[in-house]
């Protein structure tokens, strides 16, 4: 059917820095798009609601949100951001706000599950059976799609909080994770890089040891994902991954660590997002209940 | 319907030490069971085939096998054990043997995916949305069931080969994994314990540091599984887990490491197999194609 016959959907990529809003028939048929900075919840949600009210009427809305979030449909807190350290946002009923204001059915998941779905359907995972999407930025988070379905388990993955083995030349730094200190997020997120070396990874010279250290930690993440889920495609996105050469280093290190052991070897790939920076918004639109 | 109306199924739990064979209507309705030692493939498969020929005719057979195995239905090697170090067994066409000899449809998966399915359906995961089954014995392997389906990804998980952080009092040992040295299997499997301390864990005094060291590694496994898959129930089985007090120590250590961070907190449980030693055989019967 043509675009105009399809229902019109809304999408919100709710990030810690900005909200990206869109109206479209699908992730590849977006007809309007808008960004607003993430301020306090009441300001931000009101601005977003107002924007949608100024667009053609949508029949459903998908929200891909920063977390942690409540995904249990049987919980009274479904659709809430839960215990985030982000000031003002803990226990924010983001799905409830839009359900009431826009009076449409709401789909809701983590930003990274949304991005994983989008990469699986339209991006780097188009020919694959399974895909993990990892963002390495202000935090480190991961979403997992197996056989077309985002994995939720007891809640949702918190992939950034595994404990990588420390690099021999990075033993002193305590890590910046308020919960676990030197977990992966505590060691390899943007703030962890800044805390150690005073700048972003991309600003450090190409021969700076930081590149090798961060690649080693991210390679362990890829190794563990393959070991635990056998995921075919591992997509590494987020600001830190835009550092020149980093993806190549992660691939080299992961190959060394894996030692060609895993069954299905050549099917495993560690790649950049096929959708670039649009994976999150595409995921939000995919989350909108379409029937 | 009563048992006698249901099709009769066969199951083979193909282990490195023994093959367990059964005929029954379901995992809870087994009518005959037999064990044979695992010798070379031709002897072992022939003995198993002979036993099934002496039973009532089965309509389908499920095989839950030690691995690595080929699970890609489009591969000519589907149903084979692949690059196992076990002498004689590499490239053994175990599914093909029984398909030809017994002329019935064959279901085939890893022993741990079979056990995970069985624990999910009939054991420790009965009320859960997702479950991981880990065996800690001669090797360390894991199967994962999410929403009722065993996870395959590019092949199947090889959970034993993650790289745990080394315990402060266990820095010298090189590990016994021929591929990765001091991966989890290289550090915490039965042979790794024996190589370090000269006996099994259960034979060491309760105040021996080995208990704490092994618990620390297995707690990291549980932590990583929860972080990456949000699995609700983590079942720890296998010979090493029969060590008195070990499950409790793993739970304590995992709680410390996790620091109450993960969403869905109280849903996450680390438990013993609900089916005891029968999970593998029950899984084999569940793998038999029933229609």
XYZ file of C-alpha atoms in Angstrom:
582
model
C 0.000 0.000 0.000
C 1.141 3.581 -0.475
C 2.371 5.723 2.406
C -0.834 7.689 2.588
C -2.868 4.536 3.267
C -0.724 3.592 6.242
C -1.529 4.882 9.716
C 0.481 7.873 10.830
C 2.754 7.131 13.776
C 4.640 9.244 16.260
C 8.059 8.515 17.708
C 10.004 9.950 20.639
C 13.654 9.202 21.185
C 13.872 10.343 24.784
C 17.523 10.951 25.580
C 19.280 12.480 28.538
C 20.470 15.437 26.431
C 17.697 15.869 23.876
C 14.322 14.542 22.829
C 13.966 13.759 19.126
C 10.370 13.749 17.913
C 8.983 12.521 14.625
C 5.783 11.814 12.777
C 5.810 9.353 9.902
C 4.381 6.249 8.327
C 7.489 4.188 9.127
C 11.156 4.741 10.026
C 11.896 5.299 6.338
C 8.844 7.525 5.727
C 9.256 10.357 8.225
C 7.265 13.472 7.346
C 8.188 15.761 10.247
C 11.009 15.779 12.760
C 11.880 18.024 15.682
C 14.460 18.197 18.472
C 14.136 19.751 21.896
C 16.710 19.885 24.708
C 16.027 17.684 27.727
C 15.209 20.015 30.613
C 13.090 19.138 33.646
C 10.331 16.622 32.935
C 7.324 18.950 33.048
C 8.874 21.476 30.633
C 10.233 18.844 28.294
C 7.129 16.662 28.133
C 4.902 19.716 27.639
C 7.062 20.969 24.758
C 6.984 17.571 23.123
C 3.219 17.270 23.581
C 2.700 20.686 22.059
C 4.783 19.781 19.006
C 2.755 16.627 18.364
C -0.487 18.579 18.721
C 0.732 20.870 15.936
C 1.243 17.928 13.547
C -1.204 15.739 11.629
C -2.997 13.464 14.066
C -1.110 10.253 14.849
C -2.772 6.927 15.583
C -0.080 5.574 17.911
C 3.142 6.683 19.598
C 6.387 4.820 20.252
C 8.781 5.978 22.961
C 12.399 4.791 23.133
C 13.633 6.166 26.411
C 16.782 6.510 28.436
C 16.555 4.349 31.536
C 16.277 2.452 33.659
C 12.612 2.082 32.794
C 9.731 -0.122 33.923
C 8.703 -2.495 31.134
C 6.433 -4.839 33.074
C 2.930 -4.277 31.659
C 1.413 -5.611 34.855
C 3.185 -3.007 36.992
C 1.451 0.272 37.913
C 4.789 1.878 37.047
C 4.868 0.578 33.463
C 6.144 3.289 31.150
C 7.983 5.158 33.908
C 11.619 6.084 33.990
C 12.611 4.581 37.345
C 15.719 5.181 39.447
C 17.751 7.359 37.090
C 20.319 9.642 38.715
C 19.246 12.375 36.252
C 17.824 15.184 38.446
C 14.029 15.356 38.429
C 13.484 12.390 36.127
C 13.299 9.516 38.609
C 9.801 7.960 38.623
C 8.664 10.091 35.679
C 5.559 8.591 34.030
C 6.573 9.396 30.480
C 4.246 6.898 28.755
C 1.315 7.961 30.917
C 1.833 11.620 30.083
C 1.522 11.082 26.348
C -1.228 8.477 26.639
C -3.333 11.098 28.386
C -2.312 14.141 26.363
C -2.427 12.556 22.904
C -5.021 9.845 23.642
C -3.292 7.213 21.493
C -1.867 3.753 22.252
C 1.735 3.924 23.443
C 4.637 1.560 22.802
C 7.512 1.902 25.226
C 10.993 0.415 25.539
C 14.557 1.417 26.261
C 16.374 3.663 23.787
C 18.844 0.889 23.082
C 16.191 -1.788 22.548
C 14.545 0.638 20.117
C 17.842 1.207 18.331
C 18.516 -2.533 18.273
C 15.117 -3.163 16.670
C 15.737 -0.445 14.091
C 19.207 -1.735 13.215
C 17.798 -5.261 12.982
C 14.932 -4.243 10.699
C 16.487 -1.488 8.619
C 20.196 -1.201 9.418
C 23.258 -3.339 10.046
C 21.286 -6.456 10.933
C 19.031 -6.758 7.926
C 20.301 -10.196 6.935
C 20.969 -11.488 10.447
C 19.108 -13.676 12.906
C 20.170 -11.671 15.932
C 21.741 -8.363 16.810
C 23.002 -6.446 19.804
C 23.095 -2.651 19.738
C 25.496 -0.971 22.145
C 25.829 2.737 22.674
C 29.095 4.019 24.108
C 28.637 7.607 25.155
C 27.677 9.379 28.356
C 26.783 5.896 29.567
C 27.101 2.455 28.039
C 23.884 0.598 27.306
C 22.804 -2.292 25.179
C 19.722 -3.688 23.504
C 19.349 -7.184 22.134
C 17.106 -8.485 19.375
C 16.809 -12.227 18.906
C 14.599 -13.587 16.137
C 13.005 -10.171 15.678
C 12.040 -9.605 19.288
C 13.673 -7.239 21.761
C 14.874 -9.127 24.827
C 13.390 -8.036 28.119
C 13.918 -10.838 30.610
C 13.140 -9.645 34.115
C 13.326 -6.014 32.947
C 15.858 -4.967 30.306
C 19.560 -5.521 29.799
C 22.049 -3.217 31.501
C 24.958 -4.305 29.393
C 27.210 -1.447 30.453
C 27.557 -2.841 33.941
C 29.595 -5.977 33.270
C 33.000 -6.148 34.917
C 35.737 -6.245 32.302
C 39.188 -7.456 33.155
C 41.426 -4.454 33.804
C 44.057 -3.501 31.246
C 47.613 -3.911 32.574
C 48.281 -0.194 32.011
C 45.030 0.959 33.584
C 45.058 -0.482 37.060
C 44.831 2.631 39.237
C 41.709 4.437 38.008
C 38.743 3.730 40.253
C 36.044 4.186 37.632
C 33.120 6.601 37.537
C 30.082 4.320 37.903
C 28.245 5.369 41.069
C 27.028 1.784 41.530
C 29.960 -0.408 40.507
C 33.012 1.851 40.229
C 35.067 0.201 37.549
C 32.430 -1.675 35.586
C 32.501 -1.206 31.803
C 30.548 2.057 31.976
C 32.792 3.179 34.830
C 35.883 2.538 32.703
C 34.999 3.184 29.059
C 32.147 5.711 28.875
C 32.807 9.281 27.755
C 32.930 10.620 31.343
C 35.324 7.822 32.366
C 37.653 8.729 29.493
C 37.495 12.403 30.415
C 38.140 11.655 34.095
C 41.347 9.749 33.252
C 42.803 11.693 30.373
C 41.149 15.110 30.531
C 39.567 15.010 27.085
C 37.471 12.893 24.776
C 39.070 9.873 23.135
C 38.902 11.474 19.695
C 40.932 14.434 20.941
C 43.792 12.231 22.144
C 46.631 11.466 19.689
C 46.235 8.241 17.712
C 49.218 6.677 19.491
C 47.865 7.456 22.973
C 47.503 4.324 25.061
C 43.909 5.286 25.864
C 42.810 4.019 22.444
C 44.213 0.586 23.166
C 42.771 0.507 26.708
C 39.247 1.469 25.644
C 39.372 -0.951 22.713
C 40.372 -3.734 25.104
C 37.343 -3.100 27.324
C 34.909 -2.864 24.413
C 36.389 -6.006 22.878
C 35.620 -7.831 26.124
C 32.046 -6.581 25.880
C 31.764 -7.991 22.356
C 33.405 -11.253 23.446
C 31.008 -11.666 26.365
C 27.973 -10.858 24.207
C 28.978 -13.495 21.681
C 29.745 -16.026 24.430
C 26.448 -15.463 26.216
C 23.970 -14.839 23.417
C 25.764 -15.939 20.216
C 24.499 -12.655 18.714
C 25.504 -12.437 15.068
C 25.834 -8.688 14.656
C 27.181 -6.382 17.338
C 26.517 -2.750 16.478
C 28.659 -0.238 18.359
C 27.213 3.259 18.319
C 27.355 6.387 20.465
C 29.715 9.336 20.650
C 32.835 7.492 21.815
C 32.589 5.131 18.818
C 32.994 8.058 16.454
C 36.683 8.095 17.466
C 38.763 7.363 14.359
C 40.190 3.846 14.308
C 38.353 2.634 17.402
C 36.035 0.157 15.675
C 39.023 -1.442 13.938
C 40.923 -1.739 17.203
C 37.928 -3.315 18.921
C 37.638 -5.858 16.117
C 41.339 -6.729 16.326
C 41.257 -7.132 20.066
C 38.040 -9.149 20.029
C 39.574 -11.513 17.486
C 42.631 -11.966 19.684
C 40.540 -12.627 22.781
C 38.127 -14.966 21.005
C 40.977 -17.004 19.494
C 38.679 -18.187 16.670
C 36.894 -20.447 19.131
C 33.227 -19.528 18.802
C 31.021 -21.668 16.563
C 29.469 -19.641 13.752
C 32.724 -17.661 13.636
C 32.480 -15.700 10.399
C 28.833 -14.802 11.046
C 29.895 -12.684 14.016
C 30.515 -9.095 13.048
C 31.269 -5.965 15.057
C 30.114 -2.976 13.028
C 28.978 0.660 13.073
C 25.258 1.490 13.047
C 23.782 1.123 9.565
C 21.357 3.932 10.409
C 24.007 6.265 11.786
C 22.462 8.589 14.357
C 18.929 7.719 13.309
C 18.681 4.306 14.944
C 17.060 5.618 18.126
C 14.341 7.604 16.374
C 13.699 4.784 13.892
C 13.355 2.465 16.860
C 10.840 4.769 18.513
C 8.638 4.654 15.407
C 8.955 0.852 15.292
C 7.747 0.704 18.887
C 4.479 2.494 18.058
C 1.673 -0.110 18.234
C 0.584 -0.409 14.608
C -2.614 -2.384 15.140
C -5.445 -36.860 26.557
C -4.009 -39.845 28.383
C -0.388 -40.875 28.025
C -1.205 -43.756 25.754
C -2.784 -41.459 23.171
C 0.312 -39.321 22.889
C 3.087 -40.153 20.459
C 6.020 -42.036 21.939
C 9.239 -40.007 21.859
C 12.894 -40.866 22.282
C 15.520 -38.736 23.980
C 19.299 -38.868 24.068
C 21.344 -36.809 26.472
C 24.676 -37.147 24.738
C 27.363 -36.289 27.256
C 31.122 -36.561 27.180
C 31.087 -39.221 29.887
C 27.826 -41.036 29.314
C 24.822 -41.193 27.023
C 21.458 -41.264 28.769
C 18.662 -42.727 26.653
C 14.931 -42.653 27.260
C 11.603 -43.448 25.701
C 8.495 -41.701 26.946
C 5.474 -39.598 26.183
C 6.973 -36.491 27.790
C 9.724 -35.560 30.254
C 7.385 -36.471 33.095
C 6.124 -39.690 31.471
C 9.279 -41.703 30.842
C 8.643 -45.430 30.352
C 12.202 -46.693 29.800
C 15.628 -45.286 30.555
C 19.148 -46.539 29.954
C 22.715 -45.280 30.372
C 25.790 -46.211 28.384
C 29.357 -44.944 28.778
C 30.624 -42.621 26.054
C 33.313 -44.516 24.148
C 34.317 -43.927 20.531
C 31.470 -42.699 18.298
C 30.838 -45.857 16.304
C 30.611 -48.075 19.410
C 28.537 -45.581 21.374
C 26.076 -44.686 18.623
C 25.624 -48.381 17.722
C 24.880 -49.294 21.341
C 22.369 -46.464 21.620
C 20.707 -47.418 18.336
C 20.447 -51.032 19.461
C 18.781 -50.015 22.724
C 16.139 -47.935 20.936
C 15.452 -50.809 18.522
C 14.673 -52.985 21.531
C 12.018 -50.523 22.798
C 8.519 -49.698 21.599
C 8.734 -47.791 18.338
C 9.212 -44.042 18.765
C 7.798 -41.435 16.411
C 10.534 -38.827 16.909
C 13.873 -38.432 18.665
C 15.406 -35.471 20.501
C 19.146 -35.216 21.002
C 20.711 -32.839 23.534
C 24.405 -33.078 22.825
C 27.721 -31.946 24.180
C 29.303 -29.498 21.775
C 30.193 -27.447 19.966
C 27.523 -28.538 17.515
C 26.188 -27.295 14.185
C 22.632 -25.969 14.579
C 22.200 -24.243 11.230
C 19.502 -26.228 9.401
C 20.784 -24.945 6.074
C 24.274 -26.375 6.685
C 25.244 -29.831 5.394
C 26.809 -30.301 8.828
C 23.583 -29.712 10.755
C 23.339 -32.195 13.609
C 27.091 -32.777 13.783
C 29.327 -32.361 16.767
C 31.958 -30.027 15.307
C 35.427 -29.131 16.634
C 35.331 -30.854 20.017
C 38.704 -31.769 21.492
C 37.155 -35.099 22.602
C 39.132 -37.779 20.713
C 37.251 -39.259 17.762
C 34.131 -37.122 18.125
C 35.005 -34.102 15.989
C 32.691 -33.900 12.953
C 30.534 -36.780 14.185
C 27.143 -36.770 12.434
C 25.144 -37.772 15.466
C 21.724 -36.612 14.187
C 22.315 -38.222 10.790
C 23.187 -41.546 12.380
C 19.900 -41.815 14.236
C 17.828 -40.325 11.413
C 19.041 -43.169 9.208
C 19.021 -45.973 11.767
C 15.684 -45.170 13.424
C 14.017 -43.443 10.444
C 12.284 -40.804 12.590
C 12.405 -36.993 12.621
C 15.245 -35.675 14.786
C 15.389 -32.618 17.028
C 18.882 -31.490 17.924
C 20.387 -28.861 20.208
C 23.117 -28.411 22.778
C 22.874 -30.310 26.063
C 22.622 -27.021 27.929
C 19.933 -25.553 25.676
C 18.003 -28.791 26.239
C 18.476 -28.510 29.982
C 17.489 -24.838 29.878
C 14.270 -25.706 28.031
C 13.495 -28.463 30.531
C 14.130 -26.241 33.542
C 12.023 -23.516 31.940
C 9.105 -25.854 31.196
C 9.203 -28.220 34.148
C 11.822 -27.056 36.645
C 13.141 -23.924 38.308
C 11.776 -21.564 35.656
C 8.141 -22.603 35.627
C 6.828 -19.166 36.569
C 9.507 -17.134 34.800
C 9.762 -15.310 31.494
C 13.381 -16.256 30.922
C 15.993 -18.620 32.239
C 19.660 -19.423 31.812
C 20.949 -22.897 32.610
C 24.638 -23.209 33.377
C 26.490 -26.424 34.007
C 29.722 -26.227 35.966
C 31.536 -29.524 35.629
C 34.187 -30.917 33.305
C 33.495 -27.803 31.270
C 31.274 -24.778 31.798
C 28.426 -24.286 29.361
C 25.214 -22.371 29.245
C 21.843 -22.429 27.542
C 19.374 -19.580 27.440
C 15.599 -19.636 27.065
C 13.812 -16.359 26.428
C 10.030 -16.359 26.065
C 10.019 -20.132 25.683
C 12.571 -20.354 22.899
C 16.168 -21.534 23.168
C 18.555 -18.836 21.974
C 20.761 -19.779 19.050
C 22.034 -16.567 17.492
C 24.831 -17.298 15.044
C 25.238 -20.787 16.526
C 24.792 -21.353 20.252
C 26.092 -19.668 23.381
C 29.490 -20.644 24.751
C 28.954 -19.019 28.102
C 31.911 -20.715 29.760
C 34.373 -18.695 27.741
C 33.806 -15.218 29.177
C 36.799 -13.608 30.872
C 36.080 -13.047 34.550
C 38.120 -10.600 36.547
C 40.812 -12.507 38.471
C 40.462 -12.938 42.214
C 43.173 -11.112 44.166
C 44.338 -14.408 45.693
C 44.304 -16.316 42.408
C 46.587 -14.365 40.127
C 49.251 -16.937 39.226
C 47.286 -19.870 37.806
C 47.303 -19.838 34.016
C 44.008 -21.641 33.521
C 43.259 -24.876 31.691
C 41.219 -23.739 28.678
C 43.140 -24.767 25.556
C 41.659 -21.792 23.685
C 41.604 -18.950 26.195
C 43.718 -20.049 29.168
C 42.092 -18.298 32.092
C 38.554 -17.817 30.823
C 35.766 -18.895 33.196
C 36.016 -22.544 32.133
C 39.790 -22.317 32.425
C 39.482 -21.040 36.009
C 36.363 -22.581 37.566
C 35.635 -25.921 35.861
C 36.298 -29.186 37.666
C 39.646 -29.749 35.901
C 40.713 -26.150 36.691
C 39.955 -26.723 40.374
C 41.847 -30.001 40.369
C 44.831 -28.435 38.583
C 45.152 -25.729 41.265
C 44.293 -27.534 44.446
C 44.726 -31.241 43.658
C 41.171 -32.282 44.429
C 37.549 -31.459 43.768
C 36.051 -28.427 45.452
C 33.779 -30.571 47.619
C 36.814 -32.396 49.028
C 38.484 -29.168 50.192
C 37.744 -27.923 53.749
C 34.885 -25.437 54.004
C 37.283 -22.665 55.043
C 39.611 -23.225 52.063
C 40.003 -20.079 49.978
C 39.120 -22.068 46.836
C 35.431 -21.863 47.761
C 35.555 -18.086 47.814
C 37.581 -17.882 44.602
C 35.269 -20.157 42.613
C 32.190 -18.403 44.004
C 33.644 -15.068 42.889
C 34.062 -16.296 39.311
C 30.599 -17.847 39.145
C 29.071 -14.711 40.659
C 30.622 -12.712 37.825
C 29.039 -15.132 35.372
C 25.627 -14.555 36.960
C 26.205 -10.787 37.034
C 27.139 -10.705 33.348
C 24.166 -12.875 32.372
C 21.789 -10.539 34.173
C 23.484 -7.452 32.710
C 23.416 -8.781 29.162
C 20.147 -10.701 28.980
C 18.170 -9.644 32.062
C 17.445 -13.385 32.540
C 15.149 -13.888 35.501
C 16.283 -17.300 36.686
C 19.865 -18.484 36.579
C 20.087 -22.212 37.212
C 23.525 -23.460 38.243
C 23.927 -27.213 37.749
C 26.757 -29.665 37.157
C 29.135 -31.554 39.436
C 31.018 -28.578 40.878
C 27.726 -27.009 42.024
C 27.059 -30.001 44.276
C 29.751 -28.597 46.586
C 28.125 -27.772 49.933
C 27.598 -24.047 50.445
C 28.708 -23.000 46.965
C 25.310 -21.811 45.705
C 24.923 -19.630 48.800
C 28.370 -18.128 48.340
C 27.654 -17.391 44.680
C 24.429 -15.629 45.639
C 26.181 -13.534 48.287
C 28.974 -12.521 45.966
C 26.604 -11.766 43.073
C 24.572 -9.507 45.363
C 27.712 -7.657 46.390
C 28.868 -7.215 42.806
C 25.438 -6.174 41.534
C 25.003 -3.597 44.304
C 21.188 -3.794 43.943
C 21.450 -1.880 40.683
C 19.634 -4.048 38.152
C 16.018 -3.222 37.352
C 13.693 -6.122 38.122
C 15.922 -6.856 41.115
C 13.918 -9.322 43.172
C 12.872 -11.286 40.076
C 16.479 -12.340 39.550
C 17.261 -15.624 41.240
C 20.299 -17.884 41.214
C 19.125 -21.391 42.036
C 19.809 -25.130 41.777
C 18.176 -27.166 39.001
C 14.550 -27.962 39.793
C 14.932 -31.228 37.907
C 18.176 -32.220 39.624
C 20.213 -34.429 37.314
C 17.287 -35.027 34.984
C 17.291 -31.671 33.199
C 19.425 -32.873 30.295
C 17.341 -35.956 29.560
C 14.090 -34.035 29.981
C 15.452 -31.468 27.540
C 16.268 -34.168 25.002
C 12.663 -35.391 25.093
C 11.417 -31.804 24.706
C 13.594 -31.436 21.612
C 11.906 -34.378 19.860
C 9.714 -32.933 17.074
C 6.196 -33.692 18.271
C 4.318 -32.869 15.092
